[in-house]
Amino acid sequence: MSEDKIQCTSGTSQQPEEQEIDLIELAQKVWADRKLVFKACGIAVVVALVVAFSIPKEYATSVTLAPETGAKNATGSMGALAAMAGINLGSSTGEDALSPELYPDIVNSTPFLTNLFDVKVKNEEAEIDTTLYAYLKDDQRSPWWSVVLSAPFKALGWAVSLFKEEPEEGDVALDPFRLTVEETEIAKALSSRLSVSVDKKTGVTTLTVTMQDPVISASLTDTVMHCLQNYITDYRTNKARHDLAFTEKLYEEAKDDYTRAQQQYAAFVDANQSIVLLSYRAEQERLQNEMNLAYQGYTRMAQQLQMARAKVQEITPVYTVVQPATVPLRAAKPNKVMILIGFVFLAAVGSVGWILFVKDFLKNWKKSKEEAAQAVSE
């Protein structure tokens, strides 16, 4: 029994040594072919630099908006505890159905994107002064390999267009319900350049716009921010504004009724000042009562009109711009350092894998093939 234990312990003690020897052999094997690794890394550096400097620069501008806070949106201590846990209980009143979590979907929606097509953009040198649609269509730089890869498809499209009838030229109104292929591609390109993130705990909204020109990026960020604010404001005040318009209509009708009743009463009194008949006095009293009723309705609608205006102002959301849009000084893309590190890492891993696995596999495969050929010849 003791001998078996000694053999077991000696066997287990030899396993780490064998593993260590294997690792040393692998390291020696890689070191013997280190020139291949260095050569692959050197080529990777050159390729990475070519790729990094071929990708056009992209400038990102971000704005941060803080939502309005008030007692009507407070949920007490339970709401505070839920916010700490990352859970949003929402408004206790339940009046606002537009959650901040829907802001990214709003910005990426087709109506919102198409409304930005006609926004004017202009760079610092005034070389570009056009609409956002034309800028994304005609003034976008791309790496050289994308031009090479897209050349066959462009040639094929040009050949197909020769056999198609050209549509009549003219100003066609944009229809978000039925976009053309070109409009759909521009909308997708614009959507990929807009990013909205919402902090569920604090409700702080961060809007980021990425463009190839820093001035256009900053100006477009400010425009998108105001468009988003107007969209949210229109949504939240939609019913109140309709109620206000209806109240204004009733107010004007009540004002006209009071003015007409007042004029009828004044005209009757002026025409019958010297008449003392009871019938005339009864008619005068009736006209006076109608005028008083019209006045009461007029004053009541005036009060309701003031309340409707105050309601619209009350529910209009107010956003505090924590971080306004500023022209970025450095490009956000491409990250040349990460591209260089990635290419060198892949080259090193690939060359080491070739030395340790592929090279021996090919050598053994060729050797077995030669042995099989010799065996057949004998």
Coordinates of C-alpha atoms in Angstrom, one line a residue:
M1 CA 0.0 0.0 0.0
S2 CA 2.8 2.4 0.9
E3 CA 4.6 1.7 -2.4
D4 CA 1.3 2.4 -4.4
K5 CA 1.0 5.7 -2.5
I6 CA 4.6 6.6 -3.3
Q7 CA 4.0 5.7 -7.0
C8 CA 0.8 7.9 -7.1
T9 CA 2.5 10.8 -5.5
S10 CA 5.5 10.5 -7.7
G11 CA 3.2 10.4 -10.8
T12 CA 1.3 13.5 -9.7
S13 CA 4.5 15.4 -9.1
Q14 CA 5.8 14.6 -12.6
Q15 CA 2.7 16.1 -14.3
P16 CA 3.5 19.7 -13.6
E17 CA 7.1 19.1 -14.7
E18 CA 5.9 17.6 -18.0
Q19 CA 3.6 20.5 -18.6
E20 CA 6.3 22.9 -17.8
I21 CA 8.7 21.1 -20.2
D22 CA 6.0 21.2 -22.9
L23 CA 5.6 25.0 -22.4
I24 CA 9.3 25.5 -22.6
E25 CA 9.5 23.5 -25.8
L26 CA 6.7 25.5 -27.3
A27 CA 8.4 28.7 -26.4
Q28 CA 11.6 27.5 -27.8
K29 CA 9.9 26.5 -31.0
V30 CA 8.3 29.9 -31.4
W31 CA 11.7 31.6 -30.6
A32 CA 13.4 29.5 -33.2
D33 CA 11.0 31.0 -35.8
R34 CA 10.9 34.5 -34.3
K35 CA 11.8 36.1 -37.6
L36 CA 8.5 34.9 -39.0
V37 CA 6.6 36.5 -36.0
F38 CA 8.6 39.8 -36.3
K39 CA 8.0 39.8 -40.1
A40 CA 4.3 39.2 -39.7
C41 CA 4.0 42.0 -37.0
G42 CA 6.0 44.4 -39.2
I43 CA 3.6 43.8 -42.2
A44 CA 0.7 44.2 -39.8
V45 CA 2.0 47.6 -38.7
V46 CA 2.2 48.8 -42.3
V47 CA -1.3 47.4 -43.1
A48 CA -2.7 48.9 -40.0
L49 CA -1.3 52.3 -40.8
V50 CA -2.7 52.2 -44.3
V51 CA -6.1 51.2 -43.0
A52 CA -6.2 53.7 -40.2
F53 CA -5.2 56.6 -42.4
S54 CA -7.6 55.5 -45.2
I55 CA -10.7 55.6 -43.0
P56 CA -12.2 59.1 -43.0
K57 CA -12.3 61.0 -39.7
E58 CA -15.6 61.1 -37.8
Y59 CA -16.4 63.8 -35.2
A60 CA -18.9 63.2 -32.4
T61 CA -20.8 65.9 -30.6
S62 CA -22.8 65.1 -27.5
V63 CA -25.4 67.1 -25.5
T64 CA -26.8 66.2 -22.1
L65 CA -30.4 67.1 -21.1
A66 CA -31.8 66.9 -17.6
P67 CA -35.6 66.4 -17.4
E68 CA -37.9 68.5 -15.4
T69 CA -38.5 67.3 -11.8
G70 CA -41.4 68.1 -9.7
A71 CA -43.8 66.9 -7.0
K72 CA -46.2 65.5 -9.5
N73 CA -43.5 63.0 -10.7
A74 CA -42.3 62.0 -7.3
T75 CA -43.0 58.6 -6.1
G76 CA -41.9 59.0 -2.5
S77 CA -39.3 56.9 -0.7
M78 CA -40.3 53.8 -2.6
G79 CA -39.5 55.6 -5.9
A80 CA -36.1 56.6 -4.5
L81 CA -35.3 53.1 -3.5
A82 CA -36.4 51.8 -6.9
A83 CA -34.2 54.4 -8.7
M84 CA -31.2 53.2 -6.7
A85 CA -31.9 49.7 -7.8
G86 CA -32.2 50.8 -11.4
I87 CA -36.0 50.4 -11.6
N88 CA -38.1 53.3 -13.0
L89 CA -41.6 53.3 -11.4
G90 CA -42.7 56.2 -13.6
S91 CA -45.0 59.0 -12.8
S92 CA -47.5 58.5 -10.0
T93 CA -50.1 60.5 -11.9
G94 CA -49.9 58.3 -15.0
E95 CA -50.5 61.3 -17.3
D96 CA -47.3 61.1 -19.3
A97 CA -47.3 58.0 -21.6
L98 CA -44.1 59.1 -23.3
S99 CA -41.3 57.5 -21.3
P100 CA -37.7 58.7 -21.7
E101 CA -36.8 55.2 -22.7
L102 CA -38.7 55.8 -26.0
Y103 CA -36.5 58.7 -27.0
P104 CA -34.0 56.5 -29.0
D105 CA -37.0 55.0 -30.9
I106 CA -38.3 58.5 -31.6
V107 CA -35.0 59.8 -32.9
N108 CA -34.6 56.7 -35.2
S109 CA -38.2 56.8 -36.4
T110 CA -38.8 57.5 -40.1
P111 CA -40.9 60.7 -39.6
F112 CA -38.3 62.2 -37.4
L113 CA -35.4 61.3 -39.8
T114 CA -37.2 62.6 -42.8
N115 CA -38.0 65.9 -41.1
L116 CA -34.2 66.4 -40.8
F117 CA -33.6 66.0 -44.6
D118 CA -34.1 69.7 -45.3
V119 CA -32.0 71.0 -42.4
K120 CA -29.3 73.4 -43.7
V121 CA -25.7 72.3 -43.0
K122 CA -22.6 74.4 -43.5
N123 CA -18.9 73.8 -42.7
E124 CA -16.5 76.3 -41.4
E125 CA -14.9 77.1 -44.8
A126 CA -18.3 77.4 -46.4
E127 CA -17.3 74.8 -49.0
I128 CA -20.3 72.9 -48.0
D129 CA -23.6 74.8 -47.8
T130 CA -26.5 72.5 -48.6
T131 CA -29.2 70.4 -47.0
L132 CA -28.5 67.4 -44.8
Y133 CA -29.9 65.1 -47.4
A134 CA -27.6 66.4 -50.1
Y135 CA -24.6 66.3 -47.7
L136 CA -25.1 62.7 -46.8
K137 CA -25.7 61.8 -50.5
D138 CA -22.8 63.7 -52.2
D139 CA -20.3 64.9 -49.7
Q140 CA -19.4 61.8 -47.7
R141 CA -15.8 60.5 -47.9
S142 CA -15.2 56.7 -47.9
P143 CA -12.1 54.5 -47.8
W144 CA -10.5 53.5 -51.0
W145 CA -11.4 49.8 -50.7
S146 CA -15.1 50.6 -50.5
V147 CA -14.8 52.4 -53.8
V148 CA -13.1 49.4 -55.3
L149 CA -15.6 46.9 -53.9
S150 CA -18.6 49.0 -55.0
A151 CA -17.3 49.6 -58.6
P152 CA -18.7 46.3 -60.0
F153 CA -22.1 47.0 -58.5
K154 CA -22.1 50.6 -59.8
A155 CA -21.2 49.3 -63.3
L156 CA -24.0 46.7 -63.1
G157 CA -26.5 49.3 -62.0
W158 CA -25.4 51.6 -64.8
A159 CA -25.8 48.8 -67.4
V160 CA -29.3 48.0 -66.1
S161 CA -30.3 51.7 -66.2
L162 CA -29.6 51.8 -69.9
F163 CA -32.6 49.5 -70.5
K164 CA -35.0 51.3 -68.1
E165 CA -37.0 54.4 -68.9
E166 CA -35.8 57.4 -67.0
P167 CA -38.4 59.0 -64.7
E168 CA -39.6 62.4 -65.5
E169 CA -37.7 65.1 -63.7
G170 CA -39.6 67.3 -61.3
D171 CA -40.0 68.3 -57.7
V172 CA -41.5 65.3 -56.0
A173 CA -42.7 65.8 -52.5
L174 CA -41.2 63.6 -49.8
D175 CA -43.6 60.9 -48.7
P176 CA -42.6 59.2 -45.5
F177 CA -45.1 56.5 -46.1
R178 CA -43.4 55.5 -49.4
L179 CA -39.7 56.3 -49.5
T180 CA -37.6 55.7 -52.5
V181 CA -34.5 53.4 -52.4
E182 CA -32.2 56.4 -52.2
E183 CA -34.3 58.1 -49.5
T184 CA -34.3 54.8 -47.5
E185 CA -30.5 54.5 -47.7
I186 CA -30.1 58.2 -46.6
A187 CA -32.4 57.6 -43.7
K188 CA -30.5 54.5 -42.6
A189 CA -27.2 56.4 -42.9
L190 CA -28.6 59.3 -40.8
S191 CA -30.0 56.9 -38.2
S192 CA -26.6 55.2 -37.8
R193 CA -25.1 58.6 -37.0
L194 CA -27.7 59.5 -34.3
S195 CA -27.4 58.0 -30.9
V196 CA -29.6 58.6 -27.8
S197 CA -29.0 57.1 -24.4
V198 CA -31.1 57.5 -21.3
D199 CA -30.0 56.9 -17.7
K200 CA -32.8 55.0 -16.1
K201 CA -31.9 56.1 -12.6
T202 CA -31.7 59.9 -13.2
G203 CA -33.5 60.3 -16.5
V204 CA -30.6 62.2 -18.0
T205 CA -30.7 62.0 -21.8
T206 CA -27.5 62.1 -23.8
L207 CA -27.7 62.8 -27.5
T208 CA -24.7 62.1 -29.8
V209 CA -24.3 63.0 -33.5
T210 CA -21.4 61.8 -35.5
M211 CA -20.4 63.5 -38.8
Q212 CA -17.3 63.9 -40.9
D213 CA -17.1 67.6 -40.3
P214 CA -16.8 69.0 -36.7
V215 CA -18.9 72.2 -37.3
I216 CA -21.7 70.2 -39.1
S217 CA -21.6 67.7 -36.2
A218 CA -22.1 70.4 -33.6
S219 CA -24.7 72.4 -35.5
L220 CA -26.7 69.3 -36.3
T221 CA -26.6 68.1 -32.7
D222 CA -28.2 71.4 -31.6
T223 CA -30.8 71.0 -34.3
V224 CA -31.7 67.4 -33.4
M225 CA -31.9 68.4 -29.7
H226 CA -34.4 71.1 -30.4
C227 CA -36.4 68.8 -32.7
L228 CA -36.6 66.2 -30.0
Q229 CA -37.7 68.8 -27.4
N230 CA -40.4 70.1 -29.8
Y231 CA -41.6 66.6 -30.5
I232 CA -41.9 65.8 -26.8
T233 CA -43.5 69.1 -26.1
D234 CA -46.1 68.7 -28.9
Y235 CA -46.9 65.2 -27.7
R236 CA -47.4 66.1 -24.0
T237 CA -49.4 69.3 -24.8
N238 CA -51.4 67.9 -27.6
K239 CA -54.7 67.4 -25.7
A240 CA -54.2 70.6 -23.7
R241 CA -53.7 72.6 -26.9
H242 CA -56.8 71.1 -28.4
D243 CA -58.8 72.0 -25.3
L244 CA -57.3 75.5 -25.4
A245 CA -58.4 76.0 -29.1
F246 CA -61.9 74.7 -28.3
T247 CA -62.1 77.1 -25.2
E248 CA -60.9 80.0 -27.4
K249 CA -63.7 79.2 -29.9
L250 CA -66.3 79.2 -27.1
Y251 CA -64.9 82.4 -25.6
E252 CA -65.2 84.2 -29.0
E253 CA -68.8 82.9 -29.3
A254 CA -69.7 84.1 -25.8
K255 CA -68.1 87.4 -26.5
D256 CA -70.1 87.9 -29.7
D257 CA -73.3 86.9 -27.9
Y258 CA -72.7 89.4 -25.1
T259 CA -71.8 92.2 -27.5
R260 CA -75.0 91.5 -29.6
A261 CA -77.2 91.4 -26.5
Q262 CA -75.6 94.6 -25.2
Q263 CA -76.2 96.4 -28.5
Q264 CA -79.8 95.2 -28.7
Y265 CA -80.5 96.4 -25.1
A266 CA -78.9 99.8 -25.7
A267 CA -80.7 100.3 -29.0
F268 CA -84.1 99.4 -27.4
V269 CA -83.5 101.8 -24.5
D270 CA -82.4 104.6 -26.7
A271 CA -85.5 104.2 -28.9
N272 CA -88.0 104.0 -26.1
Q273 CA -86.8 106.5 -23.4
S274 CA -90.1 108.4 -23.2
I275 CA -92.4 105.4 -23.3
V276 CA -93.8 104.2 -20.0
L277 CA -95.9 101.3 -21.2
L278 CA -95.6 98.1 -19.2
S279 CA -95.1 96.1 -22.4
Y280 CA -92.0 98.2 -23.3
R281 CA -90.7 97.9 -19.7
A282 CA -91.2 94.1 -19.9
E283 CA -89.3 94.0 -23.2
Q284 CA -86.5 96.1 -21.7
E285 CA -86.3 93.9 -18.7
R286 CA -86.1 90.8 -20.9
L287 CA -83.3 92.3 -23.0
Q288 CA -81.5 93.3 -19.8
N289 CA -81.7 89.8 -18.5
E290 CA -80.4 88.3 -21.8
M291 CA -77.5 90.8 -21.6
N292 CA -76.8 89.8 -18.0
L293 CA -76.9 86.1 -18.9
A294 CA -74.6 86.7 -21.9
Y295 CA -72.2 88.6 -19.7
Q296 CA -72.1 85.8 -17.1
G297 CA -71.3 83.3 -19.9
Y298 CA -68.7 85.7 -21.3
T299 CA -66.9 86.1 -17.9
R300 CA -67.1 82.3 -17.2
M301 CA -65.5 81.5 -20.6
A302 CA -62.9 84.1 -20.0
Q303 CA -62.0 82.4 -16.7
Q304 CA -61.9 79.0 -18.4
L305 CA -59.7 80.4 -21.2
Q306 CA -57.2 81.6 -18.6
M307 CA -57.2 78.2 -16.9
A308 CA -56.7 76.4 -20.3
R309 CA -53.7 78.7 -21.1
A310 CA -52.3 78.0 -17.6
K311 CA -52.8 74.3 -18.1
V312 CA -50.8 74.3 -21.4
Q313 CA -48.0 76.2 -19.7
E314 CA -48.1 73.9 -16.7
I315 CA -47.7 70.6 -18.6
T316 CA -45.1 72.0 -21.1
P317 CA -41.9 70.1 -20.2
V318 CA -38.8 72.0 -19.4
Y319 CA -35.3 70.5 -20.1
T320 CA -32.1 71.8 -18.7
V321 CA -29.2 71.6 -21.0
V322 CA -26.4 70.3 -18.8
Q323 CA -23.8 70.0 -21.6
P324 CA -24.5 72.1 -24.7
A325 CA -23.2 71.3 -28.1
T326 CA -19.6 72.4 -28.8
V327 CA -17.4 71.9 -31.9
P328 CA -15.2 68.8 -31.2
L329 CA -11.5 69.3 -31.5
R330 CA -10.5 65.7 -32.0
A331 CA -11.9 63.0 -34.2
A332 CA -13.8 60.2 -32.4
K333 CA -13.1 57.8 -35.3
P334 CA -11.0 56.0 -36.3
N335 CA -9.0 55.0 -33.3
K336 CA -5.6 54.5 -34.9
V337 CA -4.0 53.1 -31.8
M338 CA -6.6 50.4 -31.4
I339 CA -6.4 49.5 -35.1
L340 CA -2.7 49.2 -34.8
I341 CA -2.9 47.0 -31.7
G342 CA -5.6 44.8 -33.2
F343 CA -3.6 44.2 -36.4
V344 CA -0.4 43.4 -34.6
F345 CA -2.2 41.1 -32.1
L346 CA -3.9 39.2 -34.9
A347 CA -0.6 38.9 -36.8
A348 CA 1.3 37.7 -33.7
V349 CA -1.4 35.1 -32.8
G350 CA -1.7 34.0 -36.5
S351 CA 2.1 33.5 -36.9
V352 CA 2.4 31.7 -33.5
G353 CA -0.5 29.5 -34.4
W354 CA 1.2 28.7 -37.8
I355 CA 4.5 27.8 -36.1
L356 CA 2.9 25.6 -33.4
F357 CA 0.1 23.9 -35.2
V358 CA -0.2 24.4 -39.0
K359 CA 3.4 24.1 -39.8
D360 CA 3.8 20.7 -38.1
F361 CA 0.5 19.5 -39.5
L362 CA 1.5 20.3 -43.1
K363 CA 4.9 18.7 -42.5
N364 CA 3.4 15.5 -41.2
W365 CA 0.8 15.5 -43.9
K366 CA 3.4 15.8 -46.6
K367 CA 5.6 13.2 -45.0
S368 CA 2.7 10.7 -44.8
K369 CA 1.8 11.5 -48.4
E370 CA 5.4 10.8 -49.5
E371 CA 5.5 7.5 -47.5
A372 CA 2.2 6.5 -49.1
A373 CA 3.6 7.3 -52.5
Q374 CA 6.7 5.2 -51.8
A375 CA 4.7 2.3 -50.5
V376 CA 2.6 2.3 -53.7
S377 CA 5.7 2.5 -55.9
E378 CA 7.3 -0.5 -54.1

